[in-house]
Amino acid sequence: MKWFYRCATCGTPYGILPNRYLCDSCAALQQPERPLEGVLDVEWEGTPVPGTIPLPIEAEWFPPIPVGNTRLWAPQRLRQEFHAPNLWLKEDTCNPSGSLKDRASYLVAAFAQKYGMKEIVLASTGNAASSMAAIGAATGIKVKVFLPASAPVAKRIQVLQYGAELISVDGTYDQAFDLSLDYSKQTGSLSRNTAYNPLTIEGKKTAAFEIVNDLLKMGAGAPHHVFVPVGDGVILSGVYRGFENLLKLGRIRRIPTLWACQAEGSSAIARALASGKTGSEAFDHPLPSNTVADSIAVDVPRNGIHALARLRQHGGQAVIVKDSEILAAQKTLSSTSGLFAEPSSSAAFAGWIKVRERISPEENCVILISGTGLKDIKAAAIGLGLDI
Ligand SMILES: *Cc1c(COP(=O)(O)O)cnc(C)c1O
C-alpha cells in the first residue's frame, strides 16, 4: 500500500511526515477568522487486506487501548414511538474517554509513536482534550491541552485525571486553537488540532466502516442516511471519507445521505450550504457561537471549507435545531432508548426528528451518538428544569 496526503482543494500531493499539516500554496491564502485553507486528505493506492480498514499507520504503532468497534443497535421503543422501523443508533459513547474523538486521537498517537514524537498538543472544546489525554496516558505520550475556561467541568477533570497538562484559556475555543498552534510551531510538538492535522479526519472514518459492516452482518442492507452532529465539521468529513473508501473498495454502491446537524447558535456550515457559495466566501461573517451543545459550539468551523465541499459533492443535507429541541431530544432519547447522550449528539437526534417525515421508513437511518451525556450534566439539568 502506498500512502500520501493530497490537498483537498488543489490536488497537490505531500508525504505523510511530521510537520506536514496543510497544503503550502493553499494555506498561504488563509484569511483571519475563516475556516482552514489547504486541508489535506489521506490517500492510498494498492490493495488493502480484505476485511480490514485501510489506515495510513501500521498496526504495530497502535496505542494499547481498544478504540472503536462500538455498537450499532436497534432502539425498539424509539422505533415504535416514531414509526421508524429502520432507525439505528451508533453508540460511540462507549469509547474509552466517552466520545468519538478517541478514533482520531488513536491514529494521531500511532503517528507519534511511529515518528518517536514525545509530546502532543491541541486545543479543544473539551472532548478532543479528554480523548487525547486518555489515549496519551495509554501510550505513554505527554499531552498538553489548551481548553477554554468555560469547558464543562467533567471534561476538565478527565484531562487532569488522565495526567495531561491543562492550560485554561480565558477566551474562546477559537483563541485556544491559535495559542496551541503557536506552541506546536515553537516547540515542534505534534499538533492534534482538529482538521489541521489530517489524521483527525482520517481517524474518524472507521465509524463509517463499522456502520456498513454491522448493518450487512445483521442482514439490514446499506445505510441510506447518517445523522452527524457538526461543529468544526471533522466528524462529517471523516465519515464521508469512510464511505468514499468503501465505495472505492466496492463494498457499497452509493454514498449515503449525510445530514449535518447543527445548533442554531453555531450553524456556520449549514448556513454556508444554504448560501450556494463555495470556499471561504461561503463563510463571510463569523458569529459568536451560543448553544447549550458545547461540543459543536464554534465561531469559525475549522474544517468548514472541506466539509462544505464534501456536502456539495455527495448531495449532503444540513439541518439546524434550536437548543430547546436539542434538550427535548436528549430527554426523549434517554427515556425511550436508555442512551444518555450529550447535547451535541442529541442535536443529531433532534435533526432526525425534524426531517424524518421527508425520509422513507424503508430506509436505514443511523444516528451518530458521538458522546456520553455524563460529560455535561449541567446541560441535561437545564433540560430537566433543575437548577444545579
Ligand atoms: C467534537 C464533537 C462533535 C463535533 O465534531 P466536529 O468534528 O467538531 O464537527 C460532536 N459530538 C461530540 C461528542 C464531539 O466531541
GROMACS .gro file of C-alpha atoms and ligand atoms in nm:
model
  403
    1MET     CA    1   0.000   0.000   0.000
    2LYS     CA    2   0.122   0.347  -0.085
    3TRP     CA    3   0.000   0.630   0.141
    4PHE     CA    4   0.022   1.005   0.091
    5TYR     CA    5  -0.156   1.332   0.158
    6ARG     CA    6  -0.333   1.526  -0.115
    7CYS     CA    7  -0.466   1.880  -0.090
    8ALA     CA    8  -0.844   1.861  -0.099
    9THR     CA    9  -0.854   2.194  -0.286
   10CYS     CA   10  -0.570   2.194  -0.543
   11GLY     CA   11  -0.470   1.827  -0.552
   12THR     CA   12  -0.101   1.873  -0.466
   13PRO     CA   13   0.041   1.553  -0.310
   14TYR     CA   14   0.260   1.553   0.002
   15GLY     CA   15   0.439   1.287   0.206
   16ILE     CA   16   0.285   1.179   0.538
   17LEU     CA   17   0.554   1.322   0.765
   18PRO     CA   18   0.588   1.519   1.090
   19ASN     CA   19   0.547   1.895   1.039
   20ARG     CA   20   0.324   1.846   0.736
   21TYR     CA   21  -0.024   1.968   0.821
   22LEU     CA   22  -0.163   2.182   0.536
   23CYS     CA   23  -0.101   2.243   0.166
   24ASP     CA   24   0.165   2.515   0.136
   25SER     CA   25   0.017   2.708  -0.154
   26CYS     CA   26  -0.346   2.691  -0.036
   27ALA     CA   27  -0.260   2.771   0.329
   28ALA     CA   28  -0.088   3.087   0.202
   29LEU     CA   29  -0.436   3.214   0.109
   30GLN     CA   30  -0.557   3.184   0.469
   31GLN     CA   31  -0.755   3.483   0.594
   32PRO     CA   32  -0.815   3.558   0.961
   33GLU     CA   33  -1.139   3.426   1.114
   34ARG     CA   34  -1.208   3.188   0.827
   35PRO     CA   35  -1.203   2.807   0.808
   36LEU     CA   36  -0.869   2.643   0.731
   37GLU     CA   37  -0.743   2.662   0.373
   38GLY     CA   38  -0.543   2.371   0.236
   39VAL     CA   39  -0.678   2.084   0.448
   40LEU     CA   40  -0.518   1.756   0.334
   41ASP     CA   41  -0.692   1.428   0.255
   42VAL     CA   42  -0.522   1.096   0.323
   43GLU     CA   43  -0.499   0.891   0.003
   44TRP     CA   44  -0.391   0.536  -0.074
   45GLU     CA   45  -0.303   0.324  -0.372
   46GLY     CA   46  -0.287  -0.053  -0.373
   47THR     CA   47  -0.499  -0.331  -0.231
   48PRO     CA   48  -0.576  -0.344   0.140
   49VAL     CA   49  -0.601  -0.677   0.320
   50PRO     CA   50  -0.964  -0.789   0.265
   51GLY     CA   51  -1.190  -0.730   0.564
   52THR     CA   52  -0.960  -0.470   0.724
   53ILE     CA   53  -0.994  -0.093   0.742
   54PRO     CA   54  -0.710   0.064   0.543
   55LEU     CA   55  -0.520   0.310   0.766
   56PRO     CA   56  -0.203   0.511   0.697
   57ILE     CA   57  -0.013   0.397   1.010
   58GLU     CA   58   0.090   0.034   1.057
   59ALA     CA   59  -0.088  -0.161   1.333
   60GLU     CA   60   0.238  -0.214   1.523
   61TRP     CA   61   0.219   0.153   1.631
   62PHE     CA   62  -0.141   0.148   1.751
   63PRO     CA   63  -0.196   0.253   2.113
   64PRO     CA   64  -0.255  -0.032   2.360
   65ILE     CA   65  -0.616   0.062   2.433
   66PRO     CA   66  -0.925  -0.055   2.244
   67VAL     CA   67  -1.095   0.224   2.048
   68GLY     CA   68  -1.388   0.199   1.809
   69ASN     CA   69  -1.578  -0.120   1.726
   70THR     CA   70  -1.866   0.047   1.904
   71ARG     CA   71  -2.216  -0.093   1.898
   72LEU     CA   72  -2.477  -0.028   1.632
   73TRP     CA   73  -2.819  -0.121   1.761
   74ALA     CA   74  -3.192  -0.101   1.709
   75PRO     CA   75  -3.372   0.113   1.968
   76GLN     CA   76  -3.702  -0.078   1.973
   77ARG     CA   77  -3.911   0.166   2.177
   78LEU     CA   78  -3.794   0.465   1.971
   79ARG     CA   79  -3.875   0.272   1.655
   80GLN     CA   80  -4.230   0.212   1.780
   81GLU     CA   81  -4.277   0.563   1.915
   82PHE     CA   82  -4.171   0.729   1.589
   83HIS     CA   83  -4.294   0.458   1.348
   84ALA     CA   84  -3.937   0.425   1.228
   85PRO     CA   85  -3.864   0.055   1.175
   86ASN     CA   86  -3.518   0.121   1.032
   87LEU     CA   87  -3.376   0.360   1.290
   88TRP     CA   88  -3.031   0.275   1.430
   89LEU     CA   89  -2.808   0.420   1.699
   90LYS     CA   90  -2.429   0.414   1.661
   91GLU     CA   91  -2.317   0.422   2.021
   92ASP     CA   92  -1.980   0.595   2.019
   93THR     CA   93  -2.025   0.694   2.381
   94CYS     CA   94  -1.862   0.362   2.472
   95ASN     CA   95  -1.517   0.467   2.352
   96PRO     CA   96  -1.260   0.487   2.637
   97SER     CA   97  -1.297   0.861   2.705
   98GLY     CA   98  -1.669   0.862   2.623
   99SER     CA   99  -1.664   1.018   2.278
  100LEU     CA  100  -1.598   0.954   1.911
  101LYS     CA  101  -1.289   1.179   1.936
  102ASP     CA  102  -1.094   0.872   2.053
  103ARG     CA  103  -1.090   0.747   1.694
  104ALA     CA  104  -0.883   1.048   1.587
  105SER     CA  105  -0.664   1.053   1.899
  106TYR     CA  106  -0.582   0.687   1.842
  107LEU     CA  107  -0.443   0.745   1.493
  108VAL     CA  108  -0.258   1.062   1.596
  109ALA     CA  109  -0.095   0.875   1.886
  110ALA     CA  110   0.002   0.593   1.646
  111PHE     CA  111   0.168   0.852   1.423
  112ALA     CA  112   0.357   1.000   1.721
  113GLN     CA  113   0.478   0.651   1.816
  114LYS     CA  114   0.596   0.581   1.462
  115TYR     CA  115   0.799   0.903   1.444
  116GLY     CA  116   0.921   0.898   1.804
  117MET     CA  117   0.740   1.222   1.892
  118LYS     CA  118   0.718   1.271   2.267
  119GLU     CA  119   0.453   1.541   2.304
  120ILE     CA  120   0.112   1.606   2.151
  121VAL     CA  121  -0.054   1.946   2.186
  122LEU     CA  122  -0.406   2.055   2.100
  123ALA     CA  123  -0.690   2.298   2.151
  124SER     CA  124  -1.033   2.162   2.224
  125THR     CA  125  -1.384   2.249   2.328
  126GLY     CA  126  -1.342   1.961   2.576
  127ASN     CA  127  -1.381   1.618   2.422
  128ALA     CA  128  -1.074   1.621   2.199
  129ALA     CA  129  -0.871   1.717   2.506
  130SER     CA  130  -1.011   1.446   2.733
  131SER     CA  131  -0.975   1.198   2.448
  132MET     CA  132  -0.613   1.280   2.365
  133ALA     CA  133  -0.531   1.277   2.735
  134ALA     CA  134  -0.675   0.925   2.770
  135ILE     CA  135  -0.504   0.782   2.463
  136GLY     CA  136  -0.179   0.960   2.558
  137ALA     CA  137  -0.194   0.800   2.902
  138ALA     CA  138  -0.238   0.454   2.749
  139THR     CA  139   0.050   0.512   2.509
  140GLY     CA  140   0.293   0.699   2.737
  141ILE     CA  141   0.294   1.024   2.536
  142LYS     CA  142   0.289   1.365   2.704
  143VAL     CA  143  -0.025   1.564   2.621
  144LYS     CA  144  -0.075   1.937   2.659
  145VAL     CA  145  -0.420   2.087   2.606
  146PHE     CA  146  -0.546   2.441   2.564
  147LEU     CA  147  -0.903   2.449   2.686
  148PRO     CA  148  -1.145   2.741   2.721
  149ALA     CA  149  -1.218   2.801   3.089
  150SER     CA  150  -1.587   2.755   3.005
  151ALA     CA  151  -1.547   2.386   2.909
  152PRO     CA  152  -1.774   2.152   3.111
  153VAL     CA  153  -1.611   2.052   3.438
  154ALA     CA  154  -1.627   1.676   3.369
  155LYS     CA  155  -1.413   1.721   3.058
  156ARG     CA  156  -1.157   1.927   3.250
  157ILE     CA  157  -1.143   1.668   3.527
  158GLN     CA  158  -1.094   1.392   3.268
  159VAL     CA  159  -0.792   1.578   3.127
  160LEU     CA  160  -0.633   1.606   3.472
  161GLN     CA  161  -0.729   1.256   3.578
  162TYR     CA  162  -0.553   1.110   3.273
  163GLY     CA  163  -0.245   1.311   3.370
  164ALA     CA  164  -0.230   1.563   3.085
  165GLU     CA  165  -0.119   1.924   3.123
  166LEU     CA  166  -0.414   2.162   3.118
  167ILE     CA  167  -0.378   2.523   3.005
  168SER     CA  168  -0.700   2.701   3.084
  169VAL     CA  169  -0.765   2.975   2.828
  170ASP     CA  170  -0.961   3.275   2.938
  171GLY     CA  171  -1.127   3.305   2.600
  172THR     CA  172  -1.298   3.109   2.328
  173TYR     CA  173  -1.211   2.779   2.164
  174ASP     CA  174  -1.103   2.978   1.861
  175GLN     CA  175  -0.845   3.163   2.073
  176ALA     CA  176  -0.730   2.835   2.230
  177PHE     CA  177  -0.683   2.698   1.876
  178ASP     CA  178  -0.443   2.976   1.782
  179LEU     CA  179  -0.249   2.955   2.111
  180SER     CA  180  -0.195   2.581   2.072
  181LEU     CA  181  -0.078   2.626   1.712
  182ASP     CA  182   0.178   2.884   1.827
  183TYR     CA  183   0.303   2.637   2.087
  184SER     CA  184   0.340   2.349   1.843
  185LYS     CA  185   0.516   2.571   1.589
  186GLN     CA  186   0.761   2.692   1.853
  187THR     CA  187   0.836   2.351   2.004
  188GLY     CA  188   0.785   2.106   1.718
  189SER     CA  189   0.532   1.911   1.927
  190LEU     CA  190   0.280   1.716   1.725
  191SER     CA  191  -0.044   1.914   1.684
  192ARG     CA  192  -0.369   1.723   1.711
  193ASN     CA  193  -0.576   2.028   1.629
  194THR     CA  194  -0.886   1.914   1.453
  195ALA     CA  195  -0.880   1.943   1.071
  196TYR     CA  196  -0.529   2.096   1.089
  197ASN     CA  197  -0.382   1.751   1.147
  198PRO     CA  198  -0.514   1.542   0.851
  199LEU     CA  199  -0.514   1.228   1.065
  200THR     CA  200  -0.802   1.369   1.270
  201ILE     CA  201  -1.028   1.335   0.965
  202GLU     CA  202  -0.880   1.001   0.863
  203GLY     CA  203  -0.913   0.851   1.213
  204LYS     CA  204  -1.286   0.914   1.223
  205LYS     CA  205  -1.357   0.724   0.902
  206THR     CA  206  -1.357   0.396   1.095
  207ALA     CA  207  -1.709   0.479   1.218
  208ALA     CA  208  -1.840   0.453   0.859
  209PHE     CA  209  -1.670   0.117   0.805
  210GLU     CA  210  -1.825  -0.020   1.124
  211ILE     CA  211  -2.173   0.105   1.032
  212VAL     CA  212  -2.159  -0.069   0.694
  213ASN     CA  213  -2.005  -0.389   0.833
  214ASP     CA  214  -2.258  -0.416   1.116
  215LEU     CA  215  -2.565  -0.344   0.901
  216LEU     CA  216  -2.454  -0.605   0.648
  217LYS     CA  217  -2.379  -0.856   0.925
  218MET     CA  218  -2.731  -0.808   1.059
  219GLY     CA  219  -2.877  -0.850   0.711
  220ALA     CA  220  -3.017  -0.496   0.715
  221GLY     CA  221  -2.860  -0.373   0.391
  222ALA     CA  222  -2.672  -0.050   0.331
  223PRO     CA  223  -2.715   0.273   0.529
  224HIS     CA  224  -2.923   0.536   0.347
  225HIS     CA  225  -2.900   0.829   0.588
  226VAL     CA  226  -2.648   0.913   0.858
  227PHE     CA  227  -2.716   1.197   1.103
  228VAL     CA  228  -2.395   1.362   1.217
  229PRO     CA  229  -2.354   1.634   1.482
  230VAL     CA  230  -2.141   1.909   1.331
  231GLY     CA  231  -1.923   2.179   1.485
  232ASP     CA  232  -1.586   2.207   1.309
  233GLY     CA  233  -1.702   1.953   1.051
  234VAL     CA  234  -1.429   1.694   1.103
  235ILE     CA  235  -1.657   1.408   1.205
  236LEU     CA  236  -1.865   1.486   0.895
  237SER     CA  237  -1.562   1.477   0.664
  238GLY     CA  238  -1.425   1.169   0.840
  239VAL     CA  239  -1.748   0.977   0.799
  240TYR     CA  240  -1.761   1.084   0.432
  241ARG     CA  241  -1.402   0.960   0.396
  242GLY     CA  242  -1.502   0.619   0.525
  243PHE     CA  243  -1.788   0.595   0.277
  244GLU     CA  244  -1.563   0.719  -0.007
  245ASN     CA  245  -1.315   0.442   0.081
  246LEU     CA  246  -1.594   0.183   0.096
  247LEU     CA  247  -1.716   0.293  -0.247
  248LYS     CA  248  -1.362   0.269  -0.387
  249LEU     CA  249  -1.336  -0.083  -0.241
  250GLY     CA  250  -1.669  -0.183  -0.395
  251ARG     CA  251  -1.822  -0.254  -0.053
  252ILE     CA  252  -2.111  -0.009  -0.106
  253ARG     CA  253  -2.281   0.104  -0.425
  254ARG     CA  254  -2.358   0.461  -0.322
  255ILE     CA  255  -2.265   0.707  -0.054
  256PRO     CA  256  -2.549   0.758   0.192
  257THR     CA  257  -2.706   1.097   0.252
  258LEU     CA  258  -2.523   1.262   0.538
  259TRP     CA  259  -2.721   1.514   0.741
  260ALA     CA  260  -2.506   1.781   0.902
  261CYS     CA  261  -2.692   1.859   1.224
  262GLN     CA  262  -2.607   2.194   1.380
  263ALA     CA  263  -2.728   2.403   1.671
  264GLU     CA  264  -2.896   2.727   1.576
  265GLY     CA  265  -2.633   2.921   1.770
  266SER     CA  266  -2.343   2.755   1.586
  267SER     CA  267  -2.459   2.684   1.235
  268ALA     CA  268  -2.191   2.821   1.002
  269ILE     CA  269  -2.167   2.509   0.785
  270ALA     CA  270  -2.544   2.477   0.741
  271ARG     CA  271  -2.565   2.846   0.651
  272ALA     CA  272  -2.272   2.808   0.408
  273LEU     CA  273  -2.451   2.519   0.235
  274ALA     CA  274  -2.768   2.726   0.206
  275SER     CA  275  -2.571   3.025   0.069
  276GLY     CA  276  -2.489   2.843  -0.253
  277LYS     CA  277  -2.131   2.974  -0.233
  278THR     CA  278  -1.815   2.766  -0.210
  279GLY     CA  279  -1.479   2.803  -0.037
  280SER     CA  280  -1.406   3.066   0.223
  281GLU     CA  281  -1.659   3.305   0.060
  282ALA     CA  282  -1.937   3.088   0.197
  283PHE     CA  283  -1.818   3.176   0.550
  284ASP     CA  284  -1.831   3.553   0.531
  285HIS     CA  285  -1.931   3.666   0.877
  286PRO     CA  286  -1.826   3.460   1.178
  287LEU     CA  287  -2.085   3.493   1.456
  288PRO     CA  288  -2.007   3.426   1.822
  289SER     CA  289  -2.137   3.077   1.897
  290ASN     CA  290  -2.413   3.040   2.151
  291THR     CA  291  -2.556   2.696   2.222
  292VAL     CA  292  -2.605   2.453   2.507
  293ALA     CA  293  -2.424   2.192   2.295
  294ASP     CA  294  -2.064   2.287   2.381
  295SER     CA  295  -1.900   2.019   2.162
  296ILE     CA  296  -2.047   2.171   1.848
  297ALA     CA  297  -2.006   2.535   1.956
  298VAL     CA  298  -1.753   2.701   1.727
  299ASP     CA  299  -1.734   3.054   1.588
  300VAL     CA  300  -1.526   2.955   1.286
  301PRO     CA  301  -1.567   2.592   1.179
  302ARG     CA  302  -1.205   2.489   1.122
  303ASN     CA  303  -1.293   2.225   0.866
  304GLY     CA  304  -1.573   2.431   0.711
  305ILE     CA  305  -1.436   2.460   0.359
  306HIS     CA  306  -1.351   2.091   0.340
  307ALA     CA  307  -1.681   1.974   0.490
  308LEU     CA  308  -1.884   2.206   0.269
  309ALA     CA  309  -1.711   2.072  -0.043
  310ARG     CA  310  -1.791   1.713   0.065
  311LEU     CA  311  -2.156   1.801   0.133
  312ARG     CA  312  -2.187   1.954  -0.215
  313GLN     CA  313  -2.001   1.670  -0.387
  314HIS     CA  314  -2.215   1.399  -0.231
  315GLY     CA  315  -2.552   1.573  -0.209
  316GLY     CA  316  -2.542   1.604   0.168
  317GLN     CA  317  -2.800   1.798   0.365
  318ALA     CA  318  -2.796   2.024   0.667
  319VAL     CA  319  -3.049   2.072   0.944
  320ILE     CA  320  -3.048   2.338   1.214
  321VAL     CA  321  -3.204   2.272   1.555
  322LYS     CA  322  -3.279   2.503   1.846
  323ASP     CA  323  -3.135   2.445   2.194
  324SER     CA  324  -3.485   2.367   2.318
  325GLU     CA  325  -3.516   2.096   2.053
  326ILE     CA  326  -3.174   1.958   2.146
  327LEU     CA  327  -3.264   1.929   2.515
  328ALA     CA  328  -3.604   1.779   2.441
  329ALA     CA  329  -3.443   1.526   2.206
  330GLN     CA  330  -3.184   1.443   2.471
  331LYS     CA  331  -3.461   1.359   2.717
  332THR     CA  332  -3.660   1.160   2.462
  333LEU     CA  333  -3.354   0.962   2.360
  334SER     CA  334  -3.258   0.886   2.721
  335SER     CA  335  -3.603   0.792   2.842
  336THR     CA  336  -3.706   0.593   2.535
  337SER     CA  337  -3.384   0.412   2.441
  338GLY     CA  338  -3.172   0.405   2.757
  339LEU     CA  339  -2.892   0.601   2.591
  340PHE     CA  340  -2.792   0.924   2.766
  341ALA     CA  341  -2.618   1.133   2.500
  342GLU     CA  342  -2.450   1.469   2.537
  343PRO     CA  343  -2.622   1.771   2.380
  344SER     CA  344  -2.410   1.761   2.061
  345SER     CA  345  -2.517   1.405   1.988
  346SER     CA  346  -2.872   1.491   2.088
  347ALA     CA  347  -2.861   1.758   1.817
  348ALA     CA  348  -2.813   1.478   1.563
  349PHE     CA  349  -3.117   1.300   1.704
  350ALA     CA  350  -3.313   1.628   1.710
  351GLY     CA  351  -3.216   1.676   1.344
  352TRP     CA  352  -3.355   1.336   1.258
  353ILE     CA  353  -3.680   1.412   1.446
  354LYS     CA  354  -3.710   1.733   1.246
  355VAL     CA  355  -3.667   1.582   0.897
  356ARG     CA  356  -3.780   1.222   0.947
  357GLU     CA  357  -4.107   1.271   0.762
  358ARG     CA  358  -3.910   1.354   0.448
  359ILE     CA  359  -3.745   1.010   0.463
  360SER     CA  360  -3.898   0.679   0.357
  361PRO     CA  361  -3.947   0.449   0.659
  362GLU     CA  362  -3.793   0.172   0.446
  363GLU     CA  363  -3.456   0.344   0.452
  364ASN     CA  364  -3.188   0.282   0.715
  365CYS     CA  365  -3.126   0.591   0.928
  366VAL     CA  366  -2.824   0.589   1.156
  367ILE     CA  367  -2.785   0.849   1.432
  368LEU     CA  368  -2.425   0.901   1.532
  369ILE     CA  369  -2.426   0.927   1.910
  370SER     CA  370  -2.086   1.085   1.948
  371GLY     CA  371  -2.053   1.149   2.323
  372THR     CA  372  -2.199   1.049   2.659
  373GLY     CA  373  -2.439   1.271   2.849
  374LEU     CA  374  -2.239   1.230   3.170
  375LYS     CA  375  -1.979   1.466   3.025
  376ASP     CA  376  -2.209   1.764   3.070
  377ILE     CA  377  -2.473   1.709   3.336
  378LYS     CA  378  -2.533   2.083   3.368
  379ALA     CA  379  -2.684   2.091   3.020
  380ALA     CA  380  -2.904   1.791   3.099
  381ALA     CA  381  -3.014   1.960   3.421
  382ILE     CA  382  -3.129   2.264   3.221
  383GLY     CA  383  -3.333   2.027   3.006
  384LEU     CA  384  -3.490   1.881   3.320
  385GLY     CA  385  -3.564   2.229   3.457
  386LEU     CA  386  -3.330   2.175   3.752
  387ASP     CA  387  -3.101   2.436   3.900
  388ILE     CA  388  -2.771   2.268   3.995
  389LIG     C1  389  -1.630   1.719   1.860
  389LIG     C2  390  -1.761   1.660   1.876
  389LIG     C3  391  -1.862   1.680   1.781
  389LIG     C4  392  -1.845   1.766   1.659
  389LIG     O1  393  -1.741   1.724   1.574
  389LIG     P1  394  -1.677   1.825   1.471
  389LIG     O2  395  -1.571   1.747   1.405
  389LIG     O3  396  -1.626   1.941   1.551
  389LIG     O4  397  -1.785   1.868   1.378
  389LIG     C5  398  -1.982   1.616   1.801
  389LIG     N1  399  -2.006   1.542   1.910
  389LIG     C6  400  -1.912   1.522   2.004
  389LIG     C7  401  -1.944   1.439   2.122
  389LIG     C8  402  -1.788   1.581   1.990
  389LIG     O5  403  -1.697   1.563   2.086
   0.00000   0.00000   0.00000
